[in-house]
PDB file of C-alpha atoms in Angstrom:
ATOM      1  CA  UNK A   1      49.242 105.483 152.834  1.00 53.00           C
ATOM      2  CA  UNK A   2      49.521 108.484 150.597  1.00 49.00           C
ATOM      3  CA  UNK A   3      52.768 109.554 153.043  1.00 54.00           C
ATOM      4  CA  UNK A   4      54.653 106.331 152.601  1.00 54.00           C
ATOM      5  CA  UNK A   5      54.486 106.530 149.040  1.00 51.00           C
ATOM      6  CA  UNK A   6      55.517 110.376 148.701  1.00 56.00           C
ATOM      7  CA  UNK A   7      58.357 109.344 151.330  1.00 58.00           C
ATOM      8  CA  UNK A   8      59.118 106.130 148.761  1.00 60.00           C
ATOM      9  CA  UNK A   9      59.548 108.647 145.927  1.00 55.00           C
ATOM     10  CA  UNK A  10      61.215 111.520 147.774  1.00 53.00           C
ATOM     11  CA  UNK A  11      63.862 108.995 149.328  1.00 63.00           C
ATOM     12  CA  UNK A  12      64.507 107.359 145.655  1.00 63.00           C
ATOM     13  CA  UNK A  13      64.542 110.567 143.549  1.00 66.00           C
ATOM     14  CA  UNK A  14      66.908 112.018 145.756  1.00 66.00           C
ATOM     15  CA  UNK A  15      68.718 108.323 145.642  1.00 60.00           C
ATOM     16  CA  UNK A  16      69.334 108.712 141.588  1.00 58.00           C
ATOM     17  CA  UNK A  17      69.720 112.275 141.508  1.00 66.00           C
ATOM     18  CA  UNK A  18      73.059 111.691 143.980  1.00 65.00           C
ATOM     19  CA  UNK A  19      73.824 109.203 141.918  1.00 58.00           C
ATOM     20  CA  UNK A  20      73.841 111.221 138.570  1.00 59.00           C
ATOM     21  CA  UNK A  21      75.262 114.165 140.144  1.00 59.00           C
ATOM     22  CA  UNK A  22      77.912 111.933 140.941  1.00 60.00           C
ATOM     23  CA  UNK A  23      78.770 110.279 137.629  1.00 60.00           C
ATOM     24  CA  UNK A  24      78.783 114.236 136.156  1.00 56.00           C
ATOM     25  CA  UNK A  25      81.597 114.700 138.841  1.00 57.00           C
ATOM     26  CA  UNK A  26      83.574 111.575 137.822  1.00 55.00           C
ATOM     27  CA  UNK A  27      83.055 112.307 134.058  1.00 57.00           C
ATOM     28  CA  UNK A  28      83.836 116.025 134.341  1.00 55.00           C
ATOM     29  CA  UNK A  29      86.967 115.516 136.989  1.00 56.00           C
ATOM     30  CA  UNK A  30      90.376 116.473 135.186  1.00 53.00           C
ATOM     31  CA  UNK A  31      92.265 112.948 133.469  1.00 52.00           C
ATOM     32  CA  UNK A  32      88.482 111.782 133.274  1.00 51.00           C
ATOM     33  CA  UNK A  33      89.015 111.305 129.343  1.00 50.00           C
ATOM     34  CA  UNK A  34      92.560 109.900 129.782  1.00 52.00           C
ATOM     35  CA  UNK A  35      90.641 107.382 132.081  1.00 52.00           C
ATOM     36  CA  UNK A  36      87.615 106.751 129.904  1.00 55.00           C
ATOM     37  CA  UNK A  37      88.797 107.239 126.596  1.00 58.00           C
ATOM     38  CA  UNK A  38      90.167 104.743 123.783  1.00 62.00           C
ATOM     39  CA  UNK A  39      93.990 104.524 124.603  1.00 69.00           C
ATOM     40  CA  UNK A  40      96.525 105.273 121.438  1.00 80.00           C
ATOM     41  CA  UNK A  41      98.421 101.832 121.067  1.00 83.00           C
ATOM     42  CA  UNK A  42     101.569 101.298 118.989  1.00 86.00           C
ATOM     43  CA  UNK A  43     103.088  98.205 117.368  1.00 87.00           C
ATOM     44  CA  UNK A  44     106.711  96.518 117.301  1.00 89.00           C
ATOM     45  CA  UNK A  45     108.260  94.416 115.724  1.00 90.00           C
ATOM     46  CA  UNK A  46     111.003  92.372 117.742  1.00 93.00           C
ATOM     47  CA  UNK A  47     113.250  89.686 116.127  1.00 92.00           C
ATOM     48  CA  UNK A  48     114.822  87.140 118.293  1.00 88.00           C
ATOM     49  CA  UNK A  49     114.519  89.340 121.354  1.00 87.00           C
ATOM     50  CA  UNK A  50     116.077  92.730 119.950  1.00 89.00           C
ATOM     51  CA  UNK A  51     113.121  95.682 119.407  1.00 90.00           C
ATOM     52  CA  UNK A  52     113.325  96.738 115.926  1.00 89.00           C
ATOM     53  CA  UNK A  53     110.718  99.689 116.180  1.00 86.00           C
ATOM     54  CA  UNK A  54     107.304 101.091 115.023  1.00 86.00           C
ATOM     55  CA  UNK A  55     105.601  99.162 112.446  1.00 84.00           C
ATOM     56  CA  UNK A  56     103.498 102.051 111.036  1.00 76.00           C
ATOM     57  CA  UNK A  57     101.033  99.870 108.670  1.00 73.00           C
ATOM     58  CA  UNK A  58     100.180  97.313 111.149  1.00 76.00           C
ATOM     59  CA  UNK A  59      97.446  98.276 114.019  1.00 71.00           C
ATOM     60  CA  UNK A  60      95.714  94.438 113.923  1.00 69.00           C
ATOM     61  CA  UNK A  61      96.059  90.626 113.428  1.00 69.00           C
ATOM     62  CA  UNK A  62      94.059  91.647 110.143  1.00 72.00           C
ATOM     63  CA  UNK A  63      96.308  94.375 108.979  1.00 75.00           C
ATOM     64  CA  UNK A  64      99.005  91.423 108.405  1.00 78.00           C
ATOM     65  CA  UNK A  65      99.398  90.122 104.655  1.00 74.00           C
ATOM     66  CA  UNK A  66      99.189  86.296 105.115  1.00 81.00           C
ATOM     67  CA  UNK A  67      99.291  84.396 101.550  1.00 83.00           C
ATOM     68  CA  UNK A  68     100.502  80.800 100.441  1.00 83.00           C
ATOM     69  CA  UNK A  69     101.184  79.834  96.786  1.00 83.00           C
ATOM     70  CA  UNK A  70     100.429  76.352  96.107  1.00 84.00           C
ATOM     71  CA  UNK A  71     102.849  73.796  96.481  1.00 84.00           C
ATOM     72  CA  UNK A  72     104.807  75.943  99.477  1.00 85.00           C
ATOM     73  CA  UNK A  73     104.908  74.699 103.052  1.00 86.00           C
ATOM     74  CA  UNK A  74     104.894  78.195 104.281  1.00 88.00           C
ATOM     75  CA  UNK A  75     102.942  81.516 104.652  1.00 89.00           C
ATOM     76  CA  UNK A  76     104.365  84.630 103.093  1.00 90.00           C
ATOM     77  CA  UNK A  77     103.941  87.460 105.287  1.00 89.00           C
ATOM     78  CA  UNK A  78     104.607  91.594 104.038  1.00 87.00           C
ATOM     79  CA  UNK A  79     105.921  93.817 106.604  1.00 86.00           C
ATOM     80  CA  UNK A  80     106.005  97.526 105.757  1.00 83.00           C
ATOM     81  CA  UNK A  81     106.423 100.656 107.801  1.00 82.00           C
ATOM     82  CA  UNK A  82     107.925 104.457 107.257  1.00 79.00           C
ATOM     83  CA  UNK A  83     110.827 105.191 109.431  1.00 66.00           C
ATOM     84  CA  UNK A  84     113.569 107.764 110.124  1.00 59.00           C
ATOM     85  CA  UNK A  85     115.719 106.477 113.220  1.00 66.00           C
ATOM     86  CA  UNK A  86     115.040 102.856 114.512  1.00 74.00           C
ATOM     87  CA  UNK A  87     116.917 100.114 113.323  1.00 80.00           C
ATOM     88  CA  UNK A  88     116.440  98.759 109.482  1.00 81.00           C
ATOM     89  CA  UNK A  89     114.554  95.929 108.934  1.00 85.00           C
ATOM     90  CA  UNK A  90     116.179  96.074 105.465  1.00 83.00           C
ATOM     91  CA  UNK A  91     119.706  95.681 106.781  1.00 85.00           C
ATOM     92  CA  UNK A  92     118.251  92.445 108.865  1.00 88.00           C
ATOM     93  CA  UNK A  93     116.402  90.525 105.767  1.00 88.00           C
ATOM     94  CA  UNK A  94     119.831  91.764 103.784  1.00 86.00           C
ATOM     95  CA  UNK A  95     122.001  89.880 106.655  1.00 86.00           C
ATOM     96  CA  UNK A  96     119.924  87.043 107.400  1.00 87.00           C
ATOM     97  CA  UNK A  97     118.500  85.969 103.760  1.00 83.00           C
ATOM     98  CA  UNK A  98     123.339  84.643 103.458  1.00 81.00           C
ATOM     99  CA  UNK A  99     122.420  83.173 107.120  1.00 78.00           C
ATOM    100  CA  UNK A 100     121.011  80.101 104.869  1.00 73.00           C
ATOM    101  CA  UNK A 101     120.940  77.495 107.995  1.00 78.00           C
ATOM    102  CA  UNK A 102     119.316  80.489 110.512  1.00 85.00           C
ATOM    103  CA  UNK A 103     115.674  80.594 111.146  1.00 90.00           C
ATOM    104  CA  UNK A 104     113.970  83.450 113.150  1.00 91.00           C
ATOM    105  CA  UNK A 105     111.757  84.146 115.999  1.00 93.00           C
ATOM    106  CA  UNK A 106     109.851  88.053 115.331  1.00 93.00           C
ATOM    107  CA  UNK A 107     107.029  89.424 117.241  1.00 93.00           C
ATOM    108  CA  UNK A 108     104.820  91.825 116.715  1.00 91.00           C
ATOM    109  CA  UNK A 109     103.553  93.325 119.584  1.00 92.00           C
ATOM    110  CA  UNK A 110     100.567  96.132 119.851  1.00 89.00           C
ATOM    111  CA  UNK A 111     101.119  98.036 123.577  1.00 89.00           C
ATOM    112  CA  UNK A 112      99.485 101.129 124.890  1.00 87.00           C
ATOM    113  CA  UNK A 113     101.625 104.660 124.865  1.00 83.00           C
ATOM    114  CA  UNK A 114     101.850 103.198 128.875  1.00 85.00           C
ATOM    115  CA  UNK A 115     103.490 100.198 128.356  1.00 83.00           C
ATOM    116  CA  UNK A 116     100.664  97.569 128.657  1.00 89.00           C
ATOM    117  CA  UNK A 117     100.631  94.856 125.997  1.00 89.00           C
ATOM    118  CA  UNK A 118      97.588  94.473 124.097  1.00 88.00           C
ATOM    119  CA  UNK A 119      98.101  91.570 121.713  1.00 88.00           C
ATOM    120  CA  UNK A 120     101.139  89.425 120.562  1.00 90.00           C
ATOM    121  CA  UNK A 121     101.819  87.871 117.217  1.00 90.00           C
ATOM    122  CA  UNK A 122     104.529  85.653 117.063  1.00 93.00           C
ATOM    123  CA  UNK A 123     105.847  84.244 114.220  1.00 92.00           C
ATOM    124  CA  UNK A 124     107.995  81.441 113.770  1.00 91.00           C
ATOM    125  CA  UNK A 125     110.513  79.609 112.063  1.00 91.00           C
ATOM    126  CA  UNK A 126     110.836  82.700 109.530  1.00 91.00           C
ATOM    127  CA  UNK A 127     113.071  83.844 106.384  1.00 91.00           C
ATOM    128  CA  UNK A 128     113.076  87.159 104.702  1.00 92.00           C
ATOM    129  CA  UNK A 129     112.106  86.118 100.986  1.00 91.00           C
ATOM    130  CA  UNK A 130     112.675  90.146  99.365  1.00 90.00           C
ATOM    131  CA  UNK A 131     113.614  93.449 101.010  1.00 87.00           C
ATOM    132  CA  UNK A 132     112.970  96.948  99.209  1.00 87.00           C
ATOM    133  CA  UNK A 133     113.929 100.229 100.938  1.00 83.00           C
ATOM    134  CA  UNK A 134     112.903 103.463  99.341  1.00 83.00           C
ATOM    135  CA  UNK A 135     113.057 107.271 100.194  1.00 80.00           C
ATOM    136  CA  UNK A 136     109.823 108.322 101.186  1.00 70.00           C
ATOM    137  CA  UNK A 137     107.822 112.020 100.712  1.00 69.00           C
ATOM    138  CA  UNK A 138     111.083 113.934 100.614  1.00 67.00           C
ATOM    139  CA  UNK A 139     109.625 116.952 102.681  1.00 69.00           C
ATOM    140  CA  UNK A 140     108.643 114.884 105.387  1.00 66.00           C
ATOM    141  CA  UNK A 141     112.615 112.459 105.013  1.00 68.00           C
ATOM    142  CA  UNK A 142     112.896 109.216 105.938  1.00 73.00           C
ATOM    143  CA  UNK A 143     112.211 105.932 103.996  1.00 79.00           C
ATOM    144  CA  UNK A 144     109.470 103.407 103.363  1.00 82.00           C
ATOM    145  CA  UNK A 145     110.665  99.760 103.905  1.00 84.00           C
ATOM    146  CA  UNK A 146     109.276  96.658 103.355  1.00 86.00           C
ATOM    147  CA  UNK A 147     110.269  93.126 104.053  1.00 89.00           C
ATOM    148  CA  UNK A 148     108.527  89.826 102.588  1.00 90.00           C
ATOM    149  CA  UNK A 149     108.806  86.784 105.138  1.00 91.00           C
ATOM    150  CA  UNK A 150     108.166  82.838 104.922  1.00 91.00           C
ATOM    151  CA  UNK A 151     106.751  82.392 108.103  1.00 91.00           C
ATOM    152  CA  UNK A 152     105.871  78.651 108.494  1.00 90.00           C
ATOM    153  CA  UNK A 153     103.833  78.850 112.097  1.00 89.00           C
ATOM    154  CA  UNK A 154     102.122  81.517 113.836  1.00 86.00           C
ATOM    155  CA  UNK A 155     100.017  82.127 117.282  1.00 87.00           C
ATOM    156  CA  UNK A 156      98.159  85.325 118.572  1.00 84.00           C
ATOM    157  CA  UNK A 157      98.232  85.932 122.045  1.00 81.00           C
TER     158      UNK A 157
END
């Protein structure tokens, strides 16, 4: 009786040390951490189908300034990001805010550095309400932007 059980032990111990040894192969085996770790995600901003860039100060649903006055039938939304090369959202609200009759379509979408889309905001039916553009920390160039919406619906996907 004493054999079976020191063959029961033998036979399992050797069981979960291949099975640890293994793991430390997989954990330790080169792209591992690309594999396992958090992946670095982005987010756009895309207006009626045309990508607009990076939106630096948005990462999450919560990161978006929703607020309603009383007495409005719509959300205001701020937008802000720092950029140097991708089209101005500045020159859009500037264009759009004459466009009285025109109503946009933007999405914000939060991808992976891969490609893979994480989440999707889309807002609807909006109108850019104020625009400021500003020169940002002059050693680093660029400009801080930021664009104030009426957004009147909205879905996360």
């Amino acid at each position: 009786m004493f054999a079976k059980f020191r063959t029961s032990v033998v036979i399992t111990t050797t069981f979960v040390s291949t099975l640890v040894l293994m793991s430390f192969f997989v954990i330790l085996s080169p792209g591992a951490s690309a594999r396992l770790g958090i992946r670095e995600t982005e987010t756009s901003i895309h207006i009626d189908g045309v990508n607009y860039g990076r939106l630096s100060k948005v990462k999450t649903f919560a990161d978006l300034q929703f607020t309603q006055n009383s007495g409005e039938d719509f959300s205001r939304v701020s937008l802000g990001r720092d950029f140097v090369t991708e089209p101005s959202l500045y020159h859009w609200a500037r264009k759009n805010a004459q466009a009285r009759d025109q109503l946009n379509h933007i999405s914000i979408v939060t991808q992976t550095t891969d490609g893979y889309e994480v989440s999707r905001y889309d807002l609807k039916n909006c109108k850019p309400l104020s625009w400021t553009v500003e020169t940002a920390d002059p050693s680093q160039g660029g400009f801080h932007e930021t664009v104030v919406l009426a957004v009147q619906e909205f879905a996360v996907y």
